[in-house]
Coordinates of C-alpha atoms and ligand atoms in Angstrom, one line a residue:
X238 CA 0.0 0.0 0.0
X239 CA 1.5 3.5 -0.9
X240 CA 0.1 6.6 0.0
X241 CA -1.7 9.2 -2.7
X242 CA -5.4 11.3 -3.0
X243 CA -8.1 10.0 -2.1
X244 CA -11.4 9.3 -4.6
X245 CA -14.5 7.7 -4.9
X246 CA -15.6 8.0 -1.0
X247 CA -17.3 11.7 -0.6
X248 CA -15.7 14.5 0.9
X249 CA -16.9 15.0 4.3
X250 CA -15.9 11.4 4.9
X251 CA -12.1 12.0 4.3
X252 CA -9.9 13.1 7.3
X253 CA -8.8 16.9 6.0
X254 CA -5.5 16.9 5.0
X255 CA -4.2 13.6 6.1
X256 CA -3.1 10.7 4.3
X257 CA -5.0 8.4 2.2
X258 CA -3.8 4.8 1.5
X259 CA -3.9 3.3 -2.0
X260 CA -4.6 -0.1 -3.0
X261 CA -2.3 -1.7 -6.3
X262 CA -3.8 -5.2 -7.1
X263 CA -4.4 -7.0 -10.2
X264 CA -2.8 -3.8 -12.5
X265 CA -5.9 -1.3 -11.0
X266 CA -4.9 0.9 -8.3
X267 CA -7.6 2.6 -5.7
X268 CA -7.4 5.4 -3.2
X269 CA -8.8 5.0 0.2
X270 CA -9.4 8.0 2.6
X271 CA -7.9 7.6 6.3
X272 CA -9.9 8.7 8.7
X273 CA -9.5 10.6 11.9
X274 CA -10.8 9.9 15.0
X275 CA -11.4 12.6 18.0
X276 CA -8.2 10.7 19.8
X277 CA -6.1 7.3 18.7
X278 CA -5.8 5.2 15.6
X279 CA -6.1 6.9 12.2
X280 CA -8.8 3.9 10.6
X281 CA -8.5 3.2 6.5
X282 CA -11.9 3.3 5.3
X283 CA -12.2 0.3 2.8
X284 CA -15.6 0.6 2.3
X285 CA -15.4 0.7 -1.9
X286 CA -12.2 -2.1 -1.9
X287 CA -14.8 -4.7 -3.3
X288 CA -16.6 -2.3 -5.8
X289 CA -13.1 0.0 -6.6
X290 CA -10.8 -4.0 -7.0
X291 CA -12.9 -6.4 -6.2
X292 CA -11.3 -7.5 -2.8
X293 CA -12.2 -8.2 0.3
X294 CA -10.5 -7.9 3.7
X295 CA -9.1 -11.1 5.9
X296 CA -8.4 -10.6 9.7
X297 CA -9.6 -13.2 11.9
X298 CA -11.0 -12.5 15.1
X299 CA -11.7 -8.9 13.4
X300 CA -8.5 -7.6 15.7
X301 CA -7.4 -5.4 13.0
X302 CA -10.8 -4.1 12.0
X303 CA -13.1 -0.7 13.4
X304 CA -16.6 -2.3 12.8
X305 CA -18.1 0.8 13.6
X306 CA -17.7 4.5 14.6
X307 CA -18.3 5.1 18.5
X308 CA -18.4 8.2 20.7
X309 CA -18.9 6.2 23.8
X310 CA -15.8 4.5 25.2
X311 CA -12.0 5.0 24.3
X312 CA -9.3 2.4 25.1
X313 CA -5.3 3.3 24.2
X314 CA -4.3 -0.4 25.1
X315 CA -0.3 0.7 25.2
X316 CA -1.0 3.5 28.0
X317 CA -3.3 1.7 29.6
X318 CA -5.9 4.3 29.1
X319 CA -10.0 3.6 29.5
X320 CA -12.5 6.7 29.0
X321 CA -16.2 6.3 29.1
X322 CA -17.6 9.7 27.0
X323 CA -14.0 11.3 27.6
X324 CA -13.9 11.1 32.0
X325 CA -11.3 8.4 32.8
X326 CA -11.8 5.3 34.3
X327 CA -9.9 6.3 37.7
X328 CA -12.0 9.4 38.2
X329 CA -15.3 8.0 37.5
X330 CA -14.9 4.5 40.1
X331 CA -13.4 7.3 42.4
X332 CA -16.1 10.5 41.8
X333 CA -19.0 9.2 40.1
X334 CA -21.7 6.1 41.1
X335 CA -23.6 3.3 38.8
X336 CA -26.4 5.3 38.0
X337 CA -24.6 8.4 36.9
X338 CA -22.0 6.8 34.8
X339 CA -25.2 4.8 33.3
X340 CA -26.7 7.9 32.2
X341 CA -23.3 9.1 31.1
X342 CA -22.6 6.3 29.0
X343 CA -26.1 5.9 27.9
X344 CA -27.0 9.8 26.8
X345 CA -23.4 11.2 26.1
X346 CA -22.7 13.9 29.3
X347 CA -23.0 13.4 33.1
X348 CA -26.3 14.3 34.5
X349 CA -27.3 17.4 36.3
X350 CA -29.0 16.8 39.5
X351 CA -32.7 17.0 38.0
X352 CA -31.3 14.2 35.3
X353 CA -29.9 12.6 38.1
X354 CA -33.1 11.8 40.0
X355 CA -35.4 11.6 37.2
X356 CA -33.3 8.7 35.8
X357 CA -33.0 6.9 38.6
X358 CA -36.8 7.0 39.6
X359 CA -37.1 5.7 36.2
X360 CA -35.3 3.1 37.1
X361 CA -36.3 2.3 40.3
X362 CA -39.8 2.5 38.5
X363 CA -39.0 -0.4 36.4
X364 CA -37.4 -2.6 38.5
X365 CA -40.1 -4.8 39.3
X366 CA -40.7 -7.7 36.8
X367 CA -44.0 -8.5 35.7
X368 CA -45.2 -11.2 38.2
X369 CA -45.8 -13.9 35.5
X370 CA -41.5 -13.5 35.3
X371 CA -41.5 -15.6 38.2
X372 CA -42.9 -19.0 36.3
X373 CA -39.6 -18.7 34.2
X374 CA -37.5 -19.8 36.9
X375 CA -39.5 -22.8 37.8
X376 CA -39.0 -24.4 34.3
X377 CA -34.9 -23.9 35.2
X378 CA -33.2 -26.9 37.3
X379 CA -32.5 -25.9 40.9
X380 CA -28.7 -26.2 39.6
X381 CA -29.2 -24.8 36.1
X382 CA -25.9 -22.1 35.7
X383 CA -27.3 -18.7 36.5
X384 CA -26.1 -17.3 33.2
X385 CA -28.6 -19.6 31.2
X386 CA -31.3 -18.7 33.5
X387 CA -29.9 -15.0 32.9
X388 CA -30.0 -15.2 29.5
X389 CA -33.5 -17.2 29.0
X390 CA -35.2 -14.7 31.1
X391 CA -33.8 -11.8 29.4
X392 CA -34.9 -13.1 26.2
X393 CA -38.3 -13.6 27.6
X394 CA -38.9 -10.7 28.9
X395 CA -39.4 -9.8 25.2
X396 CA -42.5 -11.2 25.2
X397 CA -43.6 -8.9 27.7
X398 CA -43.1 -6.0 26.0
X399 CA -43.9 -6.2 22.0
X400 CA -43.6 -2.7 21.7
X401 CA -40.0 -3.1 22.4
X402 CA -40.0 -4.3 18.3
X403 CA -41.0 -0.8 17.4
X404 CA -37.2 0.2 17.0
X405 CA -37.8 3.0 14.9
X406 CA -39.2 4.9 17.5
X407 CA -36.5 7.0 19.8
X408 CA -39.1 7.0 22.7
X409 CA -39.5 3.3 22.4
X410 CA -35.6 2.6 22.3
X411 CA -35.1 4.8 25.6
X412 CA -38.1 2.9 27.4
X413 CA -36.4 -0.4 26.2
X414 CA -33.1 1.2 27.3
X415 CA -34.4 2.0 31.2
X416 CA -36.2 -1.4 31.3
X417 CA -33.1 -3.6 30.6
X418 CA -30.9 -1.4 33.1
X419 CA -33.5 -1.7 35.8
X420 CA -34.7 -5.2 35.5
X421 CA -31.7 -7.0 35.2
X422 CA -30.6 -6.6 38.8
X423 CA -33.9 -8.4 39.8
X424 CA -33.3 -11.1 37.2
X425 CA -29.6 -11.9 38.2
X426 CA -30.6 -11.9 41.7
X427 CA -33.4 -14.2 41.4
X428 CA -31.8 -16.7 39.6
X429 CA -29.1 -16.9 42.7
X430 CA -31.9 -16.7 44.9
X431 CA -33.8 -19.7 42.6
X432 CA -30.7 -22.0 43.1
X433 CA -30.9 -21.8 46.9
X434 CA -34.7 -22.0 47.1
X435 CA -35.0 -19.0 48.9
X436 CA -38.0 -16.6 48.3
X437 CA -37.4 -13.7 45.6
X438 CA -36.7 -9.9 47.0
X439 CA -38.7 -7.7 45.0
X440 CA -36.5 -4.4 44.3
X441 CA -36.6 -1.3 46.7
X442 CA -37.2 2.2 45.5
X443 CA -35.1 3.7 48.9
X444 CA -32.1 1.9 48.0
X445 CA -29.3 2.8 45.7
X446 CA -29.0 0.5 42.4
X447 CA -26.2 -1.5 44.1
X448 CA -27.8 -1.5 47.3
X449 CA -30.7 -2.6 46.0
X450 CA -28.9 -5.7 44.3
X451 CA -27.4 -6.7 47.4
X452 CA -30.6 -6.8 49.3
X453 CA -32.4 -8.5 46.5
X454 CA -29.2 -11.3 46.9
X455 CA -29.0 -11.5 50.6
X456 CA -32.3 -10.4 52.5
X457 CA -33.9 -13.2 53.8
X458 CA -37.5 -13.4 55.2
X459 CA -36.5 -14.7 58.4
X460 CA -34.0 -12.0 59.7
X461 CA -33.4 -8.7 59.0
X462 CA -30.9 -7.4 56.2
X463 CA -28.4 -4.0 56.8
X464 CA -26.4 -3.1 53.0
X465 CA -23.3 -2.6 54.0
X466 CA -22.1 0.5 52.9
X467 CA -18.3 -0.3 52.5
X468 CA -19.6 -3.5 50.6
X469 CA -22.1 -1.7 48.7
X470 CA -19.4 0.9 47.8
X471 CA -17.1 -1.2 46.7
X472 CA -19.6 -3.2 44.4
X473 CA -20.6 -0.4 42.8
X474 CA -17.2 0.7 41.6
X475 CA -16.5 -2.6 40.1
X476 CA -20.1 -2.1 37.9
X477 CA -18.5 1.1 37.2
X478 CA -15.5 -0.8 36.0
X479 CA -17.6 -3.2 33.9
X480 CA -20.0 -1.3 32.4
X481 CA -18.6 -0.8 29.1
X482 CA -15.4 -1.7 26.8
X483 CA -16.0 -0.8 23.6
X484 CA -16.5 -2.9 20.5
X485 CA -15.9 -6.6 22.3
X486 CA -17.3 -9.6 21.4
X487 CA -20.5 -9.0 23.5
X488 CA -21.1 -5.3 22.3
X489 CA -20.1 -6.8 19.0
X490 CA -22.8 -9.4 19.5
X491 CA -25.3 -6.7 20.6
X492 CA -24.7 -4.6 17.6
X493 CA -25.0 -7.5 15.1
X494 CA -28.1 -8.4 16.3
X495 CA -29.2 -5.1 16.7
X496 CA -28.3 -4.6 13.7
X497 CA -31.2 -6.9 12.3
X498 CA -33.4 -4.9 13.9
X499 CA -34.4 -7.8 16.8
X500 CA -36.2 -6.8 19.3
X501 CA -33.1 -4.5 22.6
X502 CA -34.1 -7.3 25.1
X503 CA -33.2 -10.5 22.4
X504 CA -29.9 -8.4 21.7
X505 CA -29.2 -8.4 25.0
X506 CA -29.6 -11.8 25.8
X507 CA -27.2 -12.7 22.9
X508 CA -24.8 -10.2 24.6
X509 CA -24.8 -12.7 27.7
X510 CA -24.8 -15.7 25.8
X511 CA -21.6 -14.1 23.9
X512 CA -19.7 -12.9 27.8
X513 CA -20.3 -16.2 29.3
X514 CA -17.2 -18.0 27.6
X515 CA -14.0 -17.7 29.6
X516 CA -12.0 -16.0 27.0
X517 CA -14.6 -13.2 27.8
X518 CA -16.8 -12.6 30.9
X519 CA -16.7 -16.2 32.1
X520 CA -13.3 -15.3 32.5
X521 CA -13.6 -14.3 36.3
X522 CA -14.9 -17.3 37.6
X523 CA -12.2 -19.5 35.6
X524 CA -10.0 -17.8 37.5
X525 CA -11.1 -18.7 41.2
X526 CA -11.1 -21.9 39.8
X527 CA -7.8 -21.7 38.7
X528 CA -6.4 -20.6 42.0
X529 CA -8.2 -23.4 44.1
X530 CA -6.9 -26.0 41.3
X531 CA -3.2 -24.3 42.0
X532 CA -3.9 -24.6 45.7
X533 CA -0.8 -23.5 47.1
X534 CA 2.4 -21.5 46.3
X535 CA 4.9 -24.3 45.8
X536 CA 2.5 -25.4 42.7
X537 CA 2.9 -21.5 41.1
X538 CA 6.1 -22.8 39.0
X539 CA 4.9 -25.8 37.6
X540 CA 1.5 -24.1 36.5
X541 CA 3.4 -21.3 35.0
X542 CA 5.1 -24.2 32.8
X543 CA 1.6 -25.6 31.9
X544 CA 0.3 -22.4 30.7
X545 CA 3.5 -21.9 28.8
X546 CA 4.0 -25.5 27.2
X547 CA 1.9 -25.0 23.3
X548 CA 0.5 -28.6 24.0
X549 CA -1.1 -27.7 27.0
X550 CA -3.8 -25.6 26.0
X551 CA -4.1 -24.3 29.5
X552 CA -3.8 -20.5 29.7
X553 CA -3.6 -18.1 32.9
X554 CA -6.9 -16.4 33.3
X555 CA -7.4 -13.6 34.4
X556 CA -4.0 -12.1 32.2
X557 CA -4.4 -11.1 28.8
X558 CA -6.0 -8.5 26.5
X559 CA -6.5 -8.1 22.9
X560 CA -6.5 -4.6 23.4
X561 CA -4.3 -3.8 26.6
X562 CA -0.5 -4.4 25.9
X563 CA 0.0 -2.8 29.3
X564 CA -1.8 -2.7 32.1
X565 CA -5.3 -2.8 32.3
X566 CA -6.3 0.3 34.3
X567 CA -9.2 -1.7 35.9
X568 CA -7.4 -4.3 37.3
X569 CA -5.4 -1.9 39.2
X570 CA -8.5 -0.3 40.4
X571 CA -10.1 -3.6 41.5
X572 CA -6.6 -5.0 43.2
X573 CA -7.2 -2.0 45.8
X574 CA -11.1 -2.8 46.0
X575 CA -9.9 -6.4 46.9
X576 CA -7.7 -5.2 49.3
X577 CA -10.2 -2.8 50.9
X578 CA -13.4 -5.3 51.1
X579 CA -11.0 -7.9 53.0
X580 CA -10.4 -5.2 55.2
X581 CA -14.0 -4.1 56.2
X582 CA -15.0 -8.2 56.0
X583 CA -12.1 -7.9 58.7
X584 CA -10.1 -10.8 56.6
X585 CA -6.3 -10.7 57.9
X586 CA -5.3 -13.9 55.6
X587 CA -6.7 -14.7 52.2
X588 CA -5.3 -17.6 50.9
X589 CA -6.1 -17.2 47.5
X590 CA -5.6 -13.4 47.2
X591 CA -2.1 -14.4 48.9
X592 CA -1.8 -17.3 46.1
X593 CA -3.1 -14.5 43.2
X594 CA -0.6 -11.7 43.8
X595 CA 2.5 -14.6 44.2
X596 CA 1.3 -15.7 40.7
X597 CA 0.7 -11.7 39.0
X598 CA 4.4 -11.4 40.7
X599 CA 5.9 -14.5 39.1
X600 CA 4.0 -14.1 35.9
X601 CA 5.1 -10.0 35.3
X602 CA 9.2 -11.4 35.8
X603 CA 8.8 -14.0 33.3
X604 CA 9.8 -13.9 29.4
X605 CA 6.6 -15.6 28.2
X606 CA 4.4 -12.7 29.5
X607 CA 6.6 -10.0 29.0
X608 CA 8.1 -10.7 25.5
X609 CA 3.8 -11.2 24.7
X610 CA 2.8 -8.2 26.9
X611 CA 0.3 -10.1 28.8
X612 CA -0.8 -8.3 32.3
X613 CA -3.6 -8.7 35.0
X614 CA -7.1 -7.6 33.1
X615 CA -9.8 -6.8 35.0
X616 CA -11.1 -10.3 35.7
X617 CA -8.1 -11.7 38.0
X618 CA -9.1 -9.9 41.2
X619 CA -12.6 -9.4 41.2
X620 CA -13.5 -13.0 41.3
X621 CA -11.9 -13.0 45.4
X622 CA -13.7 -9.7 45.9
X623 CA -17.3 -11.6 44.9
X624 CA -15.8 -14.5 47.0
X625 CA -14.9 -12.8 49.7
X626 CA -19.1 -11.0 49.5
X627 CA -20.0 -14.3 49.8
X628 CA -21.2 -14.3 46.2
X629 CA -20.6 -17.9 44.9
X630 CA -18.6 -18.8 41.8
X631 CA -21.3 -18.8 39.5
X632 CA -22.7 -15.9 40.0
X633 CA -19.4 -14.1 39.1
X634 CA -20.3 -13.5 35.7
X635 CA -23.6 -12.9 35.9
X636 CA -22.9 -9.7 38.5
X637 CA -20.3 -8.5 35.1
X638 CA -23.5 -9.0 32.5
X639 CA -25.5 -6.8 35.0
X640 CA -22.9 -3.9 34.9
X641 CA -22.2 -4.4 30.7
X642 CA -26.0 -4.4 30.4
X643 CA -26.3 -0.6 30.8
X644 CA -22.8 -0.8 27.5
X645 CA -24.5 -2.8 25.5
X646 CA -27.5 -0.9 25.7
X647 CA -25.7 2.1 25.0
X648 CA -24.0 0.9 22.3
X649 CA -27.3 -0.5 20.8
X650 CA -28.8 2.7 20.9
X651 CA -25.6 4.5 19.2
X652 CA -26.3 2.1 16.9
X653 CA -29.0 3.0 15.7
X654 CA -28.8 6.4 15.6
X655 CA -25.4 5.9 12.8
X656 CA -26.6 7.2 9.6
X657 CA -23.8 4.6 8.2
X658 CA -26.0 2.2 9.8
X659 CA -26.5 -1.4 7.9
X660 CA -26.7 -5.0 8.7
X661 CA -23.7 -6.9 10.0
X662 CA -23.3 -9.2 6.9
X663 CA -19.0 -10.4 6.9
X664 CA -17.8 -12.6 4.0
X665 CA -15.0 -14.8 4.6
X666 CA -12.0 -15.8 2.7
X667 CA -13.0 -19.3 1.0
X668 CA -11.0 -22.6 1.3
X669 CA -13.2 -25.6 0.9
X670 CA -13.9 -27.7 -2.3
X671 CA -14.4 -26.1 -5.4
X672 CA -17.2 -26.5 -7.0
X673 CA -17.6 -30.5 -8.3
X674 CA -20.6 -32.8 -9.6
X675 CA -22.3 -35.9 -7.3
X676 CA -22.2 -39.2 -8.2
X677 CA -24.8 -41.3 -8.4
X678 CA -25.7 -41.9 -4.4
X679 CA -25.4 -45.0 -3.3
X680 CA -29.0 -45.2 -2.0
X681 CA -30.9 -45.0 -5.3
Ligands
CMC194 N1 -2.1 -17.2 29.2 C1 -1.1 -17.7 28.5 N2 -0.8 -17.3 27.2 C2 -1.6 -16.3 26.7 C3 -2.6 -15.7 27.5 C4 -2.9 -16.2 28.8 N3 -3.9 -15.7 29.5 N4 -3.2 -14.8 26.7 C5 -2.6 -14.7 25.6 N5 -1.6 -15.6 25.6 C6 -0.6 -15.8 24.5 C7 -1.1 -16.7 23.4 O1 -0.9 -18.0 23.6 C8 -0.3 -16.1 22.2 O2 0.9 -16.7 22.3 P1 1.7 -17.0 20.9 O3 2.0 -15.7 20.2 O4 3.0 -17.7 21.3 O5 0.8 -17.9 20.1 C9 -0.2 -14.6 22.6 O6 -0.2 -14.6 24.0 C10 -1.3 -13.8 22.0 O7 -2.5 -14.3 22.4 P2 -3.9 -14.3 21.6 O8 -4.7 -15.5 22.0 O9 -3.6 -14.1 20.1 O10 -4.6 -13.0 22.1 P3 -6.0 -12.6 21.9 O11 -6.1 -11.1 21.8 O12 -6.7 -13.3 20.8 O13 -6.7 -13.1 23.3 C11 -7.6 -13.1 25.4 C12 -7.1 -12.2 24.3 C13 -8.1 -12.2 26.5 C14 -8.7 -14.0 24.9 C15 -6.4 -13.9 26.0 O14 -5.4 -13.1 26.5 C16 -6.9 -14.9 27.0 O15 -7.4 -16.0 26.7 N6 -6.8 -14.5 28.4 C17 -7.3 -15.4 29.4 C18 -8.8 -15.2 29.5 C19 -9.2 -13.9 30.2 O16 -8.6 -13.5 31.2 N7 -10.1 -13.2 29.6 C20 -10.7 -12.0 30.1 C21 -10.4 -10.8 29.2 S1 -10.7 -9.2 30.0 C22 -12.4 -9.2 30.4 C23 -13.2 -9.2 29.1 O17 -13.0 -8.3 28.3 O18 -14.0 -10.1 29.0

């Protein structure tokens, strides 16, 4: 690729003055504008490669590709920088709570206080489910993971509101918006509470969103519940740590579908279905698991060799990024959380936080991870934070899909106000049979 003017894409779409990259293939040659964004990587806009040379694009795992523009969420993976809407990440878990960094994320700039209290009594409004929600859970197993029941009851919910189809409405998308932010506490909680066969919470208007989630988890019938504030605190600055991260493969799920025009609350299940696997969001519980199958220090060295042996397929979770290449500012956030909820919980020795930073120390010193740039994310301490709330294992992910709802459905929203907006619809690059004749089967 060498570097001349730029044709066939209009104008206004061309970065002024900057470079354009052209294409030589097959004795044409075509000019592609490069565009600027507001802060970060310049992005080649390739849109008229098939038409202008008939050619597409190959990059697996789409980690060389901007599948859309965004104003929402800014990562610079080599500083280690995160902004939602421009605040950074550090300010926001410090300054800010979950329901102002929702409406940040989800309408562009941080509330006044009117904004503030309208939106959440909006959502406190809608945090009830409809009481027929409740038969769901009874068709789950009493084991069933609490991400399907998650996911199932988000997609049913659906069916509970039809207007939710009417996409092209901006009052409709907002309503569908609210609903999924304030419901999915309830849902999340209920489906820990359906596992124990304890009696739902219904949501509390005097309580805080993350209040309200704990007391929805923990209040039981029989005794009375006090939040604790440290606890709830805490919580709520790892939602604010989770709540968005740009195009990843759940927002990339939500957008595709979205981009069919399903109904918000069937994209977001598909977001859940997509952050369960342990590459992504089902990375935090893989990771207490990980530590309780290490056990103790004196096993460290030997797992490091696993996870660096090829044939092993065993990988350390909880360390690596597609986008950081240094560290990931959340984890740092959420190693101080950890330190500060084993404090309040009174917790002198945590064997597996003890085990956790051994392993981050080991890891950081040796060549494998440094020569492939792979630090903590934000999944290898929050897992003994949930632990140490007495939030079991499996609801670890679950508690990250409640805080990435109120992403997704910003992103879904963004979406669809894009005037570049069209289906997601990929090719691929081809290598099975050509095309060949049949035989005469054998079954005639
Ligand atoms: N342990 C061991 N090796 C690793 C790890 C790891 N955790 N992560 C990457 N590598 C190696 C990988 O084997 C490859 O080595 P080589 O070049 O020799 O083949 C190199 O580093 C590049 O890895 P990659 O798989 O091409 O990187 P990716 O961008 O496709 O994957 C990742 C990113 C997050 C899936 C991966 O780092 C990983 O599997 N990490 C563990 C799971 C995890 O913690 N996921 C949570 C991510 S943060 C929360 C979220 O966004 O969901």
């Amino acid at each position: 690729m060498s570097q001349a003017k730029s044709e066939n894409i209009p104008p206004q779409n061309t970065a002024q003055g900057e470079n354009v990259v052209t294409v030589n293939y097959n004795g044409k040659s075509s000019v592609f504008p490069v565009l600027k964004g507001s802060m970060g990587d310049h992005v080649v806009d390739i849109r008229n490669l098939k038409k202008n040379l008939d050619l597409f694009t190959f990059d697996p795992g789409l980690g060389g590709t901007a599948s859309c523009e965004s104003k929402i969420t800014y990562i610079d993976g080599d500083k280690g920088v995160l902004l939602y809407r421009g605040y950074p990440i550090a300010q926001l878990a410090e300054q800010s709570n979950f329901a102002e960094v929702s409406y940040l994320l989800l309408y562009g700039n941080l509330p006044t206080r009117q904004e503030y209290e309208v939106f959440v009594d909006r959502l406190n409004e809608h945090a009830l489910l409809h009481e027929q929600i409740r038969n769901f859970f009874n068709g789950f197993r009493r084991d069933a993971h609490p991400m399907s029941i998650l996911c199932g009851t988000v997609a049913g919910l659906s069916a509970f509101y039809p207007e939710g189809t009417d996409i092209s409405n901006e009052a409709s998308r907002d309503r569908s918006a609210i609903n999924l932010i304030a419901k999915i506490p309830t849902l999340a909680a209920w489906a820990y509470k359906y596992s124990l066969g304890e009696p739902f919470v219904y949501p509390r208007s005097d309580y805080s969103y993350t209040e309200n989630f704990l007391n929805m988890m923990f209040a039981r019938p029989t005794e009375p519940y006090k939040v604790n504030p440290i606890l709830s605190r805490a919580l709520d600055r790892i939602f604010i740590l989770h709540a968005d991260h740009e195009q990843n493969a759940s927002t990339s799920t939500v957008r595709l579908a979205g981009s069919t025009g399903a109904h918000p609350f069937a994209c977001i299940a598909a977001g859940i279905a997509a952050l369960w696997g342990p590459a992504h969001g089902g990375a935090n519980e893989a990771v207490l698991k990980m530590l309780n199958a290490i056990g103790r220090k004196e096993n460290i060295p030997s797992f490091i060799e696993k996870v660096k042996d090829k044939n092993s397929e065993v990988r350390l979770m909880g360390f690596g990024h597609r986008v950081y290449k240094n560290f990931d500012p959340r984890a740092q956030i959420m190693q101080s959380t950890c330190y500060e909820v084993l404090r309040e919980l009174g917790v002198k020795k945590e064997p597996l936080l003890e085990l956790a930073v051994e392993l981050e120390e080991r890891a950081l010193k040796d060549d494998y991870f440094v020569e492939r740039k792979l630090y903590p994310n934000v999944d290898f301490y929050s897992g003994i934070i949930f632990k140490a709330m007495g939030i079991p294992t499996s609801m670890f992910t679950v508690l990250f899909a409640v805080a990435r709802t109120v992403g997704w459905v910003s992103q879904w929203k963004e979406a669809f106000d894009d005037p570049l907006r069209r289906i997601y619809r990929p090719r691929q690059h081809y290598t099975g049979p050509v095309e060949r004749n049949m035989k005469t089967s054998y079954w005639l």
